[in-house]
PDB file of C-alpha atoms and ligand atoms in Angstrom:
ATOM      1  CA  MET A1483      -1.287 -26.986  51.403  1.00 86.00           C
ATOM      2  CA  LEU A1484      -3.962 -27.606  48.810  1.00 94.00           C
ATOM      3  CA  SER A1485      -3.501 -24.072  47.490  1.00 93.00           C
ATOM      4  CA  LYS A1486      -0.157 -25.185  46.052  1.00 95.00           C
ATOM      5  CA  VAL A1487      -1.736 -28.080  44.159  1.00 98.00           C
ATOM      6  CA  GLN A1488      -2.258 -27.297  40.514  1.00 97.00           C
ATOM      7  CA  ILE A1489      -3.242 -28.765  37.197  1.00 98.00           C
ATOM      8  CA  ILE A1490      -0.422 -28.016  34.762  1.00 98.00           C
ATOM      9  CA  HIS A1491      -1.115 -28.062  31.051  1.00 98.00           C
ATOM     10  CA  LEU A1492       1.743 -29.385  28.954  1.00 98.00           C
ATOM     11  CA  PRO A1493       2.755 -28.536  25.408  1.00 98.00           C
ATOM     12  CA  LYS A1494       0.699 -30.401  22.814  1.00 98.00           C
ATOM     13  CA  ILE A1495       2.135 -30.597  19.319  1.00 98.00           C
ATOM     14  CA  GLU A1496      -0.802 -31.532  17.130  1.00 97.00           C
ATOM     15  CA  ASP A1497       0.098 -33.423  14.003  1.00 97.00           C
ATOM     16  CA  SER A1498      -1.851 -35.499  11.486  1.00 97.00           C
ATOM     17  CA  ARG A1499       0.636 -38.288  12.293  1.00 98.00           C
ATOM     18  CA  GLY A1500      -0.420 -38.194  15.948  1.00 98.00           C
ATOM     19  CA  ASN A1501      -0.034 -35.735  18.788  1.00 97.00           C
ATOM     20  CA  LEU A1502       3.069 -35.275  20.938  1.00 98.00           C
ATOM     21  CA  SER A1503       3.395 -33.827  24.416  1.00 98.00           C
ATOM     22  CA  PHE A1504       6.443 -33.416  26.603  1.00 98.00           C
ATOM     23  CA  LEU A1505       7.742 -31.889  29.767  1.00 97.00           C
ATOM     24  CA  GLU A1506      11.076 -30.843  31.146  1.00 97.00           C
ATOM     25  CA  GLY A1507      11.932 -30.850  34.837  1.00 96.00           C
ATOM     26  CA  ASN A1508      12.322 -27.458  36.516  1.00 95.00           C
ATOM     27  CA  SER A1509      10.620 -25.921  33.518  1.00 95.00           C
ATOM     28  CA  HIS A1510       7.099 -27.207  32.912  1.00 96.00           C
ATOM     29  CA  ILE A1511       6.940 -28.624  36.418  1.00 97.00           C
ATOM     30  CA  PRO A1512       8.425 -26.881  39.469  1.00 96.00           C
ATOM     31  CA  PHE A1513      11.010 -29.478  40.457  1.00 97.00           C
ATOM     32  CA  HIS A1514      13.934 -31.454  39.120  1.00 98.00           C
ATOM     33  CA  ILE A1515      12.860 -35.013  38.204  1.00 98.00           C
ATOM     34  CA  LYS A1516      14.878 -37.726  39.934  1.00 98.00           C
ATOM     35  CA  ARG A1517      12.521 -40.673  39.551  1.00 98.00           C
ATOM     36  CA  ALA A1518       9.628 -41.926  37.467  1.00 98.00           C
ATOM     37  CA  TYR A1519       7.236 -44.752  38.256  1.00 98.00           C
ATOM     38  CA  TRP A1520       3.980 -45.892  36.793  1.00 98.00           C
ATOM     39  CA  ILE A1521       0.865 -47.692  37.935  1.00 98.00           C
ATOM     40  CA  TYR A1522      -0.952 -49.994  35.544  1.00 98.00           C
ATOM     41  CA  ASP A1523      -3.069 -53.184  35.379  1.00 98.00           C
ATOM     42  CA  VAL A1524      -5.098 -51.897  38.330  1.00 97.00           C
ATOM     43  CA  PRO A1525      -8.008 -54.286  39.021  1.00 96.00           C
ATOM     44  CA  GLY A1526     -11.435 -52.634  39.128  1.00 93.00           C
ATOM     45  CA  GLY A1527     -12.214 -50.949  42.438  1.00 95.00           C
ATOM     46  CA  GLN A1528      -8.640 -50.936  43.746  1.00 97.00           C
ATOM     47  CA  VAL A1529      -7.081 -47.892  45.401  1.00 97.00           C
ATOM     48  CA  ARG A1530      -3.410 -46.939  45.187  1.00 97.00           C
ATOM     49  CA  GLY A1531      -1.539 -44.465  47.334  1.00 95.00           C
ATOM     50  CA  GLY A1532      -3.062 -43.741  50.693  1.00 96.00           C
ATOM     51  CA  HIS A1533      -0.049 -41.917  52.108  1.00 98.00           C
ATOM     52  CA  ALA A1534       1.723 -38.565  52.194  1.00 98.00           C
ATOM     53  CA  TYR A1535       5.344 -37.574  51.750  1.00 98.00           C
ATOM     54  CA  LYS A1536       7.407 -35.471  54.115  1.00 97.00           C
ATOM     55  CA  GLU A1537       9.519 -33.876  51.375  1.00 98.00           C
ATOM     56  CA  LEU A1538       8.662 -35.418  48.018  1.00 98.00           C
ATOM     57  CA  HIS A1539       6.935 -33.466  45.258  1.00 97.00           C
ATOM     58  CA  GLU A1540       5.148 -35.321  42.482  1.00 98.00           C
ATOM     59  CA  PHE A1541       3.548 -34.736  39.129  1.00 98.00           C
ATOM     60  CA  ILE A1542       0.857 -37.225  38.117  1.00 98.00           C
ATOM     61  CA  ILE A1543      -0.264 -37.777  34.518  1.00 98.00           C
ATOM     62  CA  ALA A1544      -2.946 -40.086  33.119  1.00 98.00           C
ATOM     63  CA  LEU A1545      -0.979 -41.291  30.089  1.00 98.00           C
ATOM     64  CA  SER A1546      -3.915 -43.518  29.213  1.00 98.00           C
ATOM     65  CA  GLY A1547      -7.446 -43.914  30.525  1.00 98.00           C
ATOM     66  CA  SER A1548      -8.625 -42.074  33.609  1.00 98.00           C
ATOM     67  CA  PHE A1549      -8.532 -42.116  37.401  1.00 98.00           C
ATOM     68  CA  ASP A1550      -9.287 -39.834  40.325  1.00 98.00           C
ATOM     69  CA  VAL A1551      -6.705 -38.302  42.659  1.00 98.00           C
ATOM     70  CA  LEU A1552      -8.021 -37.536  46.131  1.00 98.00           C
ATOM     71  CA  LEU A1553      -5.999 -34.983  48.058  1.00 98.00           C
ATOM     72  CA  ASP A1554      -6.168 -33.985  51.706  1.00 97.00           C
ATOM     73  CA  ASP A1555      -3.843 -31.493  53.392  1.00 97.00           C
ATOM     74  CA  GLY A1556      -5.165 -32.356  56.847  1.00 95.00           C
ATOM     75  CA  LYS A1557      -7.699 -29.554  56.726  1.00 95.00           C
ATOM     76  CA  ASN A1558      -9.318 -29.594  53.288  1.00 96.00           C
ATOM     77  CA  LYS A1559      -9.984 -32.282  50.713  1.00 97.00           C
ATOM     78  CA  LYS A1560     -10.163 -32.042  46.942  1.00 97.00           C
ATOM     79  CA  LYS A1561     -10.709 -34.517  44.112  1.00 98.00           C
ATOM     80  CA  PHE A1562      -9.199 -34.247  40.642  1.00 98.00           C
ATOM     81  CA  THR A1563     -10.069 -36.465  37.689  1.00 98.00           C
ATOM     82  CA  LEU A1564      -7.188 -37.010  35.281  1.00 98.00           C
ATOM     83  CA  ASN A1565      -8.084 -38.290  31.833  1.00 98.00           C
ATOM     84  CA  ARG A1566      -5.793 -36.664  29.248  1.00 98.00           C
ATOM     85  CA  SER A1567      -2.063 -37.082  28.670  1.00 98.00           C
ATOM     86  CA  TYR A1568      -1.423 -33.385  27.938  1.00 98.00           C
ATOM     87  CA  TYR A1569      -1.930 -32.190  31.480  1.00 98.00           C
ATOM     88  CA  GLY A1570      -1.116 -33.431  34.935  1.00 98.00           C
ATOM     89  CA  LEU A1571      -1.459 -32.709  38.608  1.00 98.00           C
ATOM     90  CA  TYR A1572       1.331 -31.182  40.668  1.00 98.00           C
ATOM     91  CA  VAL A1573       1.182 -32.437  44.256  1.00 98.00           C
ATOM     92  CA  PRO A1574       3.647 -30.846  46.685  1.00 97.00           C
ATOM     93  CA  LYS A1575       4.889 -32.455  49.880  1.00 97.00           C
ATOM     94  CA  MET A1576       2.701 -32.989  52.964  1.00 97.00           C
ATOM     95  CA  ILE A1577      -0.495 -33.895  51.137  1.00 98.00           C
ATOM     96  CA  TRP A1578      -2.296 -37.142  51.803  1.00 98.00           C
ATOM     97  CA  ARG A1579      -3.150 -38.654  48.433  1.00 97.00           C
ATOM     98  CA  SER A1580      -5.001 -41.616  47.008  1.00 98.00           C
ATOM     99  CA  LEU A1581      -5.546 -42.733  43.429  1.00 98.00           C
ATOM    100  CA  GLU A1582      -8.784 -44.542  42.687  1.00 98.00           C
ATOM    101  CA  ASN A1583     -11.564 -45.154  40.176  1.00 98.00           C
ATOM    102  CA  PHE A1584      -9.079 -46.394  37.572  1.00 98.00           C
ATOM    103  CA  SER A1585     -10.591 -47.092  34.165  1.00 98.00           C
ATOM    104  CA  THR A1586      -9.716 -50.295  32.329  1.00 95.00           C
ATOM    105  CA  ASN A1587      -6.207 -50.124  30.830  1.00 93.00           C
ATOM    106  CA  SER A1588      -5.407 -46.838  32.550  1.00 97.00           C
ATOM    107  CA  LEU A1589      -1.776 -45.878  32.977  1.00 98.00           C
ATOM    108  CA  ALA A1590      -0.650 -43.408  35.645  1.00 98.00           C
ATOM    109  CA  LEU A1591       2.825 -41.919  35.233  1.00 98.00           C
ATOM    110  CA  ILE A1592       4.270 -40.263  38.326  1.00 98.00           C
ATOM    111  CA  LEU A1593       7.353 -38.063  38.182  1.00 98.00           C
ATOM    112  CA  ALA A1594       9.003 -37.512  41.534  1.00 98.00           C
ATOM    113  CA  SER A1595      11.473 -35.011  42.939  1.00 98.00           C
ATOM    114  CA  ASP A1596      13.624 -37.602  44.691  1.00 98.00           C
ATOM    115  CA  PHE A1597      14.650 -41.232  44.808  1.00 98.00           C
ATOM    116  CA  TYR A1598      12.476 -43.736  46.630  1.00 98.00           C
ATOM    117  CA  SER A1599      12.772 -43.547  50.394  1.00 98.00           C
ATOM    118  CA  GLU A1600      10.401 -45.297  52.768  1.00 97.00           C
ATOM    119  CA  ASP A1601      11.511 -42.841  55.475  1.00 98.00           C
ATOM    120  CA  ASP A1602       9.834 -40.042  53.544  1.00 98.00           C
ATOM    121  CA  TYR A1603       6.377 -41.661  53.814  1.00 98.00           C
ATOM    122  CA  PHE A1604       3.568 -40.968  56.215  1.00 98.00           C
ATOM    123  CA  ARG A1605       1.595 -44.204  55.988  1.00 97.00           C
ATOM    124  CA  ASP A1606      -0.565 -43.526  59.058  1.00 97.00           C
ATOM    125  CA  TYR A1607      -3.179 -40.825  58.497  1.00 97.00           C
ATOM    126  CA  ASN A1608      -3.336 -39.844  62.167  1.00 97.00           C
ATOM    127  CA  VAL A1609       0.435 -39.388  62.358  1.00 97.00           C
ATOM    128  CA  PHE A1610       0.228 -37.221  59.227  1.00 97.00           C
ATOM    129  CA  LYS A1611      -2.624 -35.174  60.634  1.00 96.00           C
ATOM    130  CA  ASN A1612      -0.795 -34.585  63.894  1.00 96.00           C
ATOM    131  CA  GLN A1613       2.239 -33.403  61.981  1.00 94.00           C
ATOM    132  CA  VAL A1614       0.089 -30.916  60.042  1.00 92.00           C
TER     133      VAL A1614
HETATM  134  P1  LIG P1117       3.767 -47.479  47.367  1.00 87.81           P
HETATM  135  O1  LIG P1117       4.333 -46.105  47.200  1.00 87.81           O
HETATM  136  O2  LIG P1117       3.329 -47.881  48.736  1.00 87.81           O
HETATM  137  O3  LIG P1117       2.540 -47.668  46.351  1.00 87.81           O
HETATM  138  P2  LIG P1117       1.136 -46.919  46.400  1.00 87.81           P
HETATM  139  O4  LIG P1117       1.252 -45.778  45.425  1.00 87.81           O
HETATM  140  O5  LIG P1117       0.114 -47.889  46.046  1.00 87.81           O
HETATM  141  O6  LIG P1117       0.976 -46.424  47.807  1.00 87.81           O
HETATM  142  O7  LIG P1117       4.799 -48.528  46.799  1.00 87.81           O
HETATM  143  C1  LIG P1117       4.458 -49.887  46.700  1.00 87.81           C
HETATM  144  C2  LIG P1117       5.719 -50.716  46.848  1.00 87.81           C
HETATM  145  O8  LIG P1117       6.640 -50.405  45.814  1.00 87.81           O
HETATM  146  C3  LIG P1117       6.430 -50.457  48.165  1.00 87.81           C
HETATM  147  O9  LIG P1117       6.844 -51.704  48.677  1.00 87.81           O
HETATM  148  C4  LIG P1117       7.628 -49.643  47.785  1.00 87.81           C
HETATM  149  C5  LIG P1117       7.884 -49.987  46.350  1.00 87.81           C
HETATM  150  N1  LIG P1117       8.383 -48.842  45.568  1.00 87.81           N
HETATM  151  C6  LIG P1117       9.710 -48.781  45.230  1.00 87.81           C
HETATM  152  O10 LIG P1117      10.523 -49.667  45.556  1.00 87.81           O
HETATM  153  N2  LIG P1117      10.150 -47.718  44.482  1.00 87.81           N
HETATM  154  C7  LIG P1117       9.318 -46.719  44.095  1.00 87.81           C
HETATM  155  O11 LIG P1117       9.756 -45.748  43.419  1.00 87.81           O
HETATM  156  C8  LIG P1117       7.936 -46.770  44.495  1.00 87.81           C
HETATM  157  C9  LIG P1117       6.976 -45.696  44.117  1.00 87.81           C
HETATM  158  C10 LIG P1117       7.516 -47.854  45.219  1.00 87.81           C
END
């Protein structure tokens, strides 16, 4: 459900030597982190994602640059632009999501609630929508 999606602001320790942000699983974000992956060197105009997860929860951060996250719970759609490293987007399970409009040199870090499993993917939008 899109109502469970939320932007979560992370601690930001400002310092003349440079800023520092951090997060801890089950604390700043509502799940235990089992996996991290990142998307980078995205050619202009390319779209990543385009799937939903049956059980996986994710937290998406723009560590560098900016990109848009398009979400669709089968009924409603919403777009978020991520462009700062001190907040991120919590995306629960059963939400169709795409990442697009990547700026040059952008870096997307995704923290996930479980290990990689192809069985957990909906890769066909119609199958996802029927399940909703
Ligand atoms: P995929 O999730 O389809 O990428 P996108 O976000 O663009 O939809 O993953 C692309 C490929 O990488 C796919 O073959 C599965 C593999 N992969 C892993 O092996 N482990 C992972 O943690 C992830 C996220 C992907």
